[in-house]
Coordinates of C-alpha atoms in Angstrom, one line a residue:
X1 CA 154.8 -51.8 -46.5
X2 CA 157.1 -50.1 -49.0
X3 CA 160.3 -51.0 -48.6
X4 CA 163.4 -49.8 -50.4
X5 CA 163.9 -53.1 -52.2
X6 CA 160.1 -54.9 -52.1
X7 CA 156.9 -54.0 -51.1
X8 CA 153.7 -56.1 -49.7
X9 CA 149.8 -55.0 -49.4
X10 CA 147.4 -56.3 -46.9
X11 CA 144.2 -55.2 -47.3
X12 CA 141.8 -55.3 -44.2
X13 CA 138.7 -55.4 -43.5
X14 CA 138.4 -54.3 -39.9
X15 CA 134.5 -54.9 -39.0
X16 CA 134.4 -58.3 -39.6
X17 CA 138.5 -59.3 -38.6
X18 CA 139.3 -60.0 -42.3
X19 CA 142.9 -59.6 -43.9
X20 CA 143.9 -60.4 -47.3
X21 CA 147.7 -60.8 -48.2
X22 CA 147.8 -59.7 -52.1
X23 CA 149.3 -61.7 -54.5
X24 CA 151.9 -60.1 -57.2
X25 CA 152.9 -63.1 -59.0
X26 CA 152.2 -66.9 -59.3
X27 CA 155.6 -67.8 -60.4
X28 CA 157.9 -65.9 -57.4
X29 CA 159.7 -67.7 -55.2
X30 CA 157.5 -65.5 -52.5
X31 CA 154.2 -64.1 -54.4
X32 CA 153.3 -61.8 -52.0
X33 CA 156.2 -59.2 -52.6
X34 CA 156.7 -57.2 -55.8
X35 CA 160.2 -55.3 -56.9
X36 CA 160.2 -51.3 -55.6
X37 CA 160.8 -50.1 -58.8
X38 CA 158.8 -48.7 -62.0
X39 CA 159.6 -49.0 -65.6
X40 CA 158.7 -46.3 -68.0
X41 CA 157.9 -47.1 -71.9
X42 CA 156.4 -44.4 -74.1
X43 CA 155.4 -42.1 -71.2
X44 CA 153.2 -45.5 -69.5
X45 CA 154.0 -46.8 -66.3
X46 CA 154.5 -50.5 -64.9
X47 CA 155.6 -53.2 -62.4
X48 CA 157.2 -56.2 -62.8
X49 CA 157.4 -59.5 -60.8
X50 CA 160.3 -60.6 -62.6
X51 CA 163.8 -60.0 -60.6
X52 CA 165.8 -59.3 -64.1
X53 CA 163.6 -56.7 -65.4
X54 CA 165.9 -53.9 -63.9
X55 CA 163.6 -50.3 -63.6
X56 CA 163.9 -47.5 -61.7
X57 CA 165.4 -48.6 -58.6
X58 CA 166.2 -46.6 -55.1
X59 CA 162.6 -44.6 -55.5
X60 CA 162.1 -44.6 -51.7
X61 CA 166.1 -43.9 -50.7
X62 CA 165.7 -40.7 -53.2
X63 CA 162.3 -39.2 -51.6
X64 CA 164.2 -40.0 -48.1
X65 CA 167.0 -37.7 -49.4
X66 CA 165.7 -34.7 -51.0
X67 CA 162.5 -33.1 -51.2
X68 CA 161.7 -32.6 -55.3
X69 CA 158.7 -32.9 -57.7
X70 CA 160.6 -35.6 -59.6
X71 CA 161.2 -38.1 -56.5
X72 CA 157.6 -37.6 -54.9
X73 CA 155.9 -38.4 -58.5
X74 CA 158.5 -41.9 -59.1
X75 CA 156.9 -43.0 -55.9
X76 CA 153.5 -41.6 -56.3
X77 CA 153.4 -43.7 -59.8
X78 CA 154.4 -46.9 -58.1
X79 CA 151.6 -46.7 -54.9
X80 CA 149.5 -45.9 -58.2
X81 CA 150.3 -48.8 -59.6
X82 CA 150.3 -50.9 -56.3
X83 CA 146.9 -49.7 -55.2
X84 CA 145.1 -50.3 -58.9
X85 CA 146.8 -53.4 -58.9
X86 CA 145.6 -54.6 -55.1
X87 CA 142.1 -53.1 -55.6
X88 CA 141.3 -54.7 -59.1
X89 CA 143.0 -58.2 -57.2
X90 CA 140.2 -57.9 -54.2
X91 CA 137.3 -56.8 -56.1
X92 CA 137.8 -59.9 -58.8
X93 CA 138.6 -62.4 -55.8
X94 CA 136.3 -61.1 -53.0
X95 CA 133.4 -59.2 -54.9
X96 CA 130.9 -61.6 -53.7
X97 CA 131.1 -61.0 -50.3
X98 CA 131.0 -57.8 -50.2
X99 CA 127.7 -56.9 -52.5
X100 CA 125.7 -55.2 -50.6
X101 CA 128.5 -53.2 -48.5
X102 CA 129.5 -49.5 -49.7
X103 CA 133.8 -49.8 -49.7
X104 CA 135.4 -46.9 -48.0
X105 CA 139.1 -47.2 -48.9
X106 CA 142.2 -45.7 -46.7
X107 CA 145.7 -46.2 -46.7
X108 CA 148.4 -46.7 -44.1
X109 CA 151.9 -46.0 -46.0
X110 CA 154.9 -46.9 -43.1
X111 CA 157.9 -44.4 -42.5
X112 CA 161.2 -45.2 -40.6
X113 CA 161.3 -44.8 -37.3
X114 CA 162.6 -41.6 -36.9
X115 CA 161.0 -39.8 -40.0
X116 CA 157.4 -39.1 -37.5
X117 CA 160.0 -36.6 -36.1
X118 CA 160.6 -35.1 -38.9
X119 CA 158.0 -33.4 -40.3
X120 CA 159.3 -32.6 -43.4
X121 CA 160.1 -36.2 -45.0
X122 CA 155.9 -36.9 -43.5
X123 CA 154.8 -34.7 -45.5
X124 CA 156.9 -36.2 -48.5
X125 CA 155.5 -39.6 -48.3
X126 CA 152.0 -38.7 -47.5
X127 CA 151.7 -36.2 -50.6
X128 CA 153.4 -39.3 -52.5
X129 CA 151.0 -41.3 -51.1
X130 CA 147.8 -38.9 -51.7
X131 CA 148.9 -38.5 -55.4
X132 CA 149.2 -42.0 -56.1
X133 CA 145.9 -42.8 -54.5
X134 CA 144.3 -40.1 -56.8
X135 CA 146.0 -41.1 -59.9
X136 CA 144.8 -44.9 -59.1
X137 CA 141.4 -44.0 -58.8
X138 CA 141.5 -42.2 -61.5
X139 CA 139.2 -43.2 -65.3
X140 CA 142.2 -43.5 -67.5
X141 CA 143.0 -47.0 -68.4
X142 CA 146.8 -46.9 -67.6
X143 CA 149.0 -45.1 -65.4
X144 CA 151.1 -42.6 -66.7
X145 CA 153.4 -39.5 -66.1
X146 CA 150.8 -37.2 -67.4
X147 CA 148.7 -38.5 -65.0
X148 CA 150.6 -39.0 -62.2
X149 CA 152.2 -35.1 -63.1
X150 CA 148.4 -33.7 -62.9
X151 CA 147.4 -35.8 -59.8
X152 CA 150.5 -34.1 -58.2
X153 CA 149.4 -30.4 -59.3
X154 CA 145.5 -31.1 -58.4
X155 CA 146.8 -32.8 -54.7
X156 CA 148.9 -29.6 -54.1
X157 CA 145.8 -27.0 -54.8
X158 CA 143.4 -29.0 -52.9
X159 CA 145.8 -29.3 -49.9
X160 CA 146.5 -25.6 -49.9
X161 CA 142.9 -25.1 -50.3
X162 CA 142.5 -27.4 -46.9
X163 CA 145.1 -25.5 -44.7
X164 CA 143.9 -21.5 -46.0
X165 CA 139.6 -22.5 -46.3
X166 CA 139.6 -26.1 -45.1
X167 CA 137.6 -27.2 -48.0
X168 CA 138.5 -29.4 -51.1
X169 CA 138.5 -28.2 -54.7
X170 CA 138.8 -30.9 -56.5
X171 CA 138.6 -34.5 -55.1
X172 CA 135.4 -35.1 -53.7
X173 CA 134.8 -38.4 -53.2
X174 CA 138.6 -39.2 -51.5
X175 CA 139.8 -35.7 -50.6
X176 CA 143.0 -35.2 -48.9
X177 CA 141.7 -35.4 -45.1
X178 CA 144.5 -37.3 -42.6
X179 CA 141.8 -39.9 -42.3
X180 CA 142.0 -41.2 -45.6
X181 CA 145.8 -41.6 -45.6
X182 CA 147.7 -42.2 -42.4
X183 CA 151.5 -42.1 -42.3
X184 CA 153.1 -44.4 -39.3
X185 CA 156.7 -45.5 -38.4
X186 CA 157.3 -48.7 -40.1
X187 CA 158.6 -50.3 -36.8
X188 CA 155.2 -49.8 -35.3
X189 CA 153.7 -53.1 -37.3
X190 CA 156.6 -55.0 -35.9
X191 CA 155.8 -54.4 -32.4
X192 CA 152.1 -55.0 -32.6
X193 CA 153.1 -58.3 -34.4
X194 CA 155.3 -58.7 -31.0
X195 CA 152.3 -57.8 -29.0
X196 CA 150.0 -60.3 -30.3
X197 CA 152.3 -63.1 -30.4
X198 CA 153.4 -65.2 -27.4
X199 CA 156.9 -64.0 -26.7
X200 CA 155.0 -61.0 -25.5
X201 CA 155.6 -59.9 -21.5
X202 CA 153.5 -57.7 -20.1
X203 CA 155.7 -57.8 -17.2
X204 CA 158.8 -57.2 -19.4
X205 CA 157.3 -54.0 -21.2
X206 CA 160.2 -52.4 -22.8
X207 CA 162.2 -54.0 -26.1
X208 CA 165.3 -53.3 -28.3
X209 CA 163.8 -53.6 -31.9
X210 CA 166.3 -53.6 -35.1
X211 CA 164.3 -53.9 -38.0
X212 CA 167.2 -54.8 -41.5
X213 CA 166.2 -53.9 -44.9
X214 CA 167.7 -53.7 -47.8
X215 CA 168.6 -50.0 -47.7
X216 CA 168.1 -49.1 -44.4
X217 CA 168.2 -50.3 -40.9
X218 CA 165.2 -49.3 -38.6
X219 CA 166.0 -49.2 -34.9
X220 CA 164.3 -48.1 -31.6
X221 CA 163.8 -48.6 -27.5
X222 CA 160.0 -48.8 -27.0
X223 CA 157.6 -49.7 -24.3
X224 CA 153.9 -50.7 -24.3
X225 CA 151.6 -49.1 -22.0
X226 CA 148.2 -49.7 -21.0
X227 CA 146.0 -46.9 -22.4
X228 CA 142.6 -45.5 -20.7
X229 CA 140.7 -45.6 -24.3
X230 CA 138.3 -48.3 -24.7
X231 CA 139.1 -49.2 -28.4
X232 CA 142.9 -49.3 -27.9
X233 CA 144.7 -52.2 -26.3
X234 CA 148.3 -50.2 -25.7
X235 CA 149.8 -47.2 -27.1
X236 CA 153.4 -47.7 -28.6
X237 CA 156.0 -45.5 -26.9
X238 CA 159.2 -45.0 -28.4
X239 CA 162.5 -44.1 -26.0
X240 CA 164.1 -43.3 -28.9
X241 CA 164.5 -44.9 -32.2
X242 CA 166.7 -44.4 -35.2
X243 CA 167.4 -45.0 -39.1
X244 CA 170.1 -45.6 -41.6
X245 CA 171.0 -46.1 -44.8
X246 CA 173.1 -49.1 -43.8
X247 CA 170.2 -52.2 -45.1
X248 CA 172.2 -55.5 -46.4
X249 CA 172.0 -54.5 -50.0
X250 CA 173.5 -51.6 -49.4
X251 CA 176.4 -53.1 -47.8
X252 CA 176.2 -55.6 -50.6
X253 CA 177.1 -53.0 -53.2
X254 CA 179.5 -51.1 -51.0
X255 CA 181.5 -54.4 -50.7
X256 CA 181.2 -55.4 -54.5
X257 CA 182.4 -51.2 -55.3
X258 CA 185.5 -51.7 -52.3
X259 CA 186.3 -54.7 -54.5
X260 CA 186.7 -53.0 -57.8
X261 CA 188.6 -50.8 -56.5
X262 CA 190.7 -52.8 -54.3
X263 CA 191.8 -56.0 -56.9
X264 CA 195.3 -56.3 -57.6
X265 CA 196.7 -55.2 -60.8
X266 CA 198.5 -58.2 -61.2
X267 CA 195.7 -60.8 -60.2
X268 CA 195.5 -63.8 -62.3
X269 CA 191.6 -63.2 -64.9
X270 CA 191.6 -59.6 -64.0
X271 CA 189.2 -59.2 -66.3
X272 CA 187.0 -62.1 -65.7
X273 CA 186.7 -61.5 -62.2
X274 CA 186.5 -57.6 -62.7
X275 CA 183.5 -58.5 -65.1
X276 CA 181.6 -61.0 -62.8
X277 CA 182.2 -58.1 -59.8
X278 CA 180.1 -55.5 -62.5
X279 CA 177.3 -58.0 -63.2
X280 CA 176.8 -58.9 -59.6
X281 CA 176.9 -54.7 -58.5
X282 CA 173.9 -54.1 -61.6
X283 CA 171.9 -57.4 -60.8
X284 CA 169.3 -55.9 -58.1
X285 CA 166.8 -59.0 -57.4
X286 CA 164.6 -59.6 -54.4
X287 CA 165.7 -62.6 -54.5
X288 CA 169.4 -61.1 -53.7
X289 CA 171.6 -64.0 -51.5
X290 CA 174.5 -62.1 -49.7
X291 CA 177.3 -63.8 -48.4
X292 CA 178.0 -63.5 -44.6
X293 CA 181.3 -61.7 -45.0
X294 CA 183.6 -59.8 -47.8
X295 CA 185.8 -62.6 -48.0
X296 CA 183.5 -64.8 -49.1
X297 CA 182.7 -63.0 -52.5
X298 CA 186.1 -64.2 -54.3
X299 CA 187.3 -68.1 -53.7
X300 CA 191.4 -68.4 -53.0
X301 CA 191.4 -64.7 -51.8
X302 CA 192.3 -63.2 -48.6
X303 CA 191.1 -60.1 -47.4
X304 CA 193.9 -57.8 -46.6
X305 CA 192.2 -55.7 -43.4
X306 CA 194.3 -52.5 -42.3
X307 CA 193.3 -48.8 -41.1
X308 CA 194.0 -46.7 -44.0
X309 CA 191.6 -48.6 -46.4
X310 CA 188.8 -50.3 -44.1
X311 CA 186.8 -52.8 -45.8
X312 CA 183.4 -52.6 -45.7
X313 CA 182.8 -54.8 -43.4
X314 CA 184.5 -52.8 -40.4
X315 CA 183.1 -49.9 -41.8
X316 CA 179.6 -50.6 -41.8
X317 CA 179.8 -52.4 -38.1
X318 CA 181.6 -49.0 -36.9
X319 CA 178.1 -46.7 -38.6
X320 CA 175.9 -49.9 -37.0
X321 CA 177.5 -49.0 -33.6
X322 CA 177.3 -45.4 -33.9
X323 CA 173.8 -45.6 -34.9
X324 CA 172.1 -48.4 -32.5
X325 CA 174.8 -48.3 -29.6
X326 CA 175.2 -44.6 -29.0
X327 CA 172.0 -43.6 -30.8
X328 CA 169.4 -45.5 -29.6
X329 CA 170.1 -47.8 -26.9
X330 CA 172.5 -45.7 -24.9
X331 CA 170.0 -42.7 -25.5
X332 CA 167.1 -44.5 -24.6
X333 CA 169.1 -46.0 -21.2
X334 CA 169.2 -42.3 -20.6
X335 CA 165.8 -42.2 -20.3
X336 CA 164.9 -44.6 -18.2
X337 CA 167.9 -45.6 -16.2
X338 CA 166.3 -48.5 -13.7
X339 CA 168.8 -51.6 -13.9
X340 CA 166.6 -54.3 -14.0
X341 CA 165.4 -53.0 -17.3
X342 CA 168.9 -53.0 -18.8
X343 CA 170.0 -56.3 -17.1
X344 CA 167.8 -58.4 -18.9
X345 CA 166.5 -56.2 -22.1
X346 CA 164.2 -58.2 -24.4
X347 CA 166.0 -58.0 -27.9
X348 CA 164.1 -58.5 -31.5
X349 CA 165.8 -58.8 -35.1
X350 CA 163.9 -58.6 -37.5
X351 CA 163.1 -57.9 -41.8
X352 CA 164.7 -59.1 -44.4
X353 CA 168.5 -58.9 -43.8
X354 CA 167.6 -60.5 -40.4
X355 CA 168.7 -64.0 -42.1
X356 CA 173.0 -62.5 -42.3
X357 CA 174.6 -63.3 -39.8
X358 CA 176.9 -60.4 -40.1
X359 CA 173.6 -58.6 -38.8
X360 CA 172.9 -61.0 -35.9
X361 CA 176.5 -61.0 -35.0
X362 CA 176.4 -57.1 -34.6
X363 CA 173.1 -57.7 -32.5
X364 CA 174.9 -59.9 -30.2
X365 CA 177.8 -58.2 -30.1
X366 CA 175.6 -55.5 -28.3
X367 CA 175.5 -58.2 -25.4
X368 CA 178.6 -57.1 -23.5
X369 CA 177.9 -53.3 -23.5
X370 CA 174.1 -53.4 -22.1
X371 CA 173.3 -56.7 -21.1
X372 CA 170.8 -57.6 -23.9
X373 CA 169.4 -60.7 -25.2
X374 CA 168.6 -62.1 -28.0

């Protein structure tokens, strides 16, 4: 799961219905997530558990946006570094148990929602992906830009040498077949965690899902229907299903930049507070508490709200409804207009940000326009 702020690895073992949560750190608040970021020193390549090392942030937000050698590598070198990292964890903890088994390895790397649709931004993250599985596997002790640079050119000869001779040049043990690395929409784990749980009703088939991160928000209208292959239980179909760059830290720094710019010339410890406003917009922790509104950044300080300079706040909920209202649900109701779906529309929040309020508050705000519930 690599999301824009953390990321967490499960490593399964199918055959016998064994899954493994991997560890990053014994001293985190939560071990199981590590920082989506990378720091570079003398051309070697590393993570850190620790929420004050600050790296190189915003790796997933930039391959999102543009399609360049530069962005696919940053996050080639971190699934690198994740997969060496998760691999050398299982073999040390779990080697025992699986002696006499040969270990095929594949990867599942999730996109948002509405990025299987484009096919462009798939092929981003599953050449990201491919190159940072090859650079992990790789004999060299560490992982570095060299390597991650030469993984890159040896991925994009043996894929080319796929689609014009279907054959593989270089990588014959992992190769750069679909099977060995499967891109799927991030939301897809949520609902099969809603399948298997017991708020599930197979009588009440189709959901609202919005899934908050910390950079984006992943929405969709899906159903769950009954299948006619044996060794699937349902297949996941989306009505329609969105994403934006609207996550809670994202509105976290948008409010702390509105500030900046907004603070009275004359306010008493301009300074101080224009100082404490710049350490709070560079500190980028996991770990990140934001407040439930703007006006509770600054104490004895009312928010002046008007239409020429919207706060963020007002901003963000007008993208939110744009998004989810117009984009997703009233596209979805579109296709499938029966009422009884619409009058009582199962609705799940969910990810990180799913603890603000200002989020849940937006969900049920959605209440009075379609008749969903929470």
């Amino acid at each position: 799961d690599l999301g824009t702020s953390t990321t967490k690895v499960i490593i399964g073992d199918p055959d016998h219905k064994r899954f493994y949560a991997v560890p990053f750190s014994k001293n985190s608040v939560n071990p199981y997530l590590i920082q989506t970021s990378i720091h570079r020193c003398n051309g070697e390549l590393t993570i850190s558990d620790n929420p004050d090392d600050q790296g190189l942030n915003d790796i997933k937000l930039r391959l999102m946006e543009r399609d360049s050698k530069d962005a696919i590598t940053d996050v080639a070198a971190y699934i690198a570094l994740i997969v060496r990292h998760s691999i050398n964890w299982f073999l040390d903890e779990h080697r025992e148990e699986y002696l006499d088994s040969e270990i095929f390895w594949t990867m599942s790397v999730g996109l948002p929602a509405d990025a299987v649709r484009q096919l462009d931004l798939e092929r981003r993250f599953r050449l990201a992906a491919l190159v940072g599985a090859q650079s992990a596997l790789s004999d060299e002790l560490c992982i570095s830009e060299s390597l991650v640079s030469k993984s890159y050119t040896l991925v994009c000869q043996d894929l080319h040498n796929v689609e014009v001779n279907n054959a593989y040049s270089e990588f014959e043990d992992l190769g750069c077949d679909t099977n060995v690395v499967a891109i799927v929409p991030e939301i897809a784990a949520q609902v099969v965690g809603l399948y298997r749980s017991h708020r599930w009703d197979s009588h009440n088939p189709i959901s609202f899902l919005m899934d908050v991160g910390a950079g984006t928000v992943d929405s969709a209208v899906f159903s769950l229907v009954e299948t006619k292959q044996i060794d699937k239980e349902l297949a996941f179909c989306a009505f329609s299903c969105d994403v934006s760059e609207l996550g809670i830290v994202n509105l976290h720094q948008q409010r702390l930049k509105w500030l900046l710019d907004n603070l009275p010339k004359d306010l008493t410890d301009l300074a101080i507070v224009k100082e404490f406003l710049v350490n709070c917009l560079d500190k980028k922790s996991n770990q990140l508490r934001v407040p439930t509104s703007i006006g509770d950044y600054l104490n004895n300080a009312q928010i002046c709200k008007g239409d020429e300079n919207q706060d963020p706040d007002t901003v963000f909920k007008k993208q939110l409804w744009n998004h989810i209202l117009q984009g997703v649900l009233k596209s979805a109701k579109e296709n499938n207009s029966r009422d009884r779906v619409w009058k009582n529309l199962r609705s799940l929040i969910c990810g990180g940000g799913a603890r603000s309020k200002y989020y849940r508050e937006f969900v049920e705000s959605l209440s009075g326009q379609l008749s969903i519930k929470l």
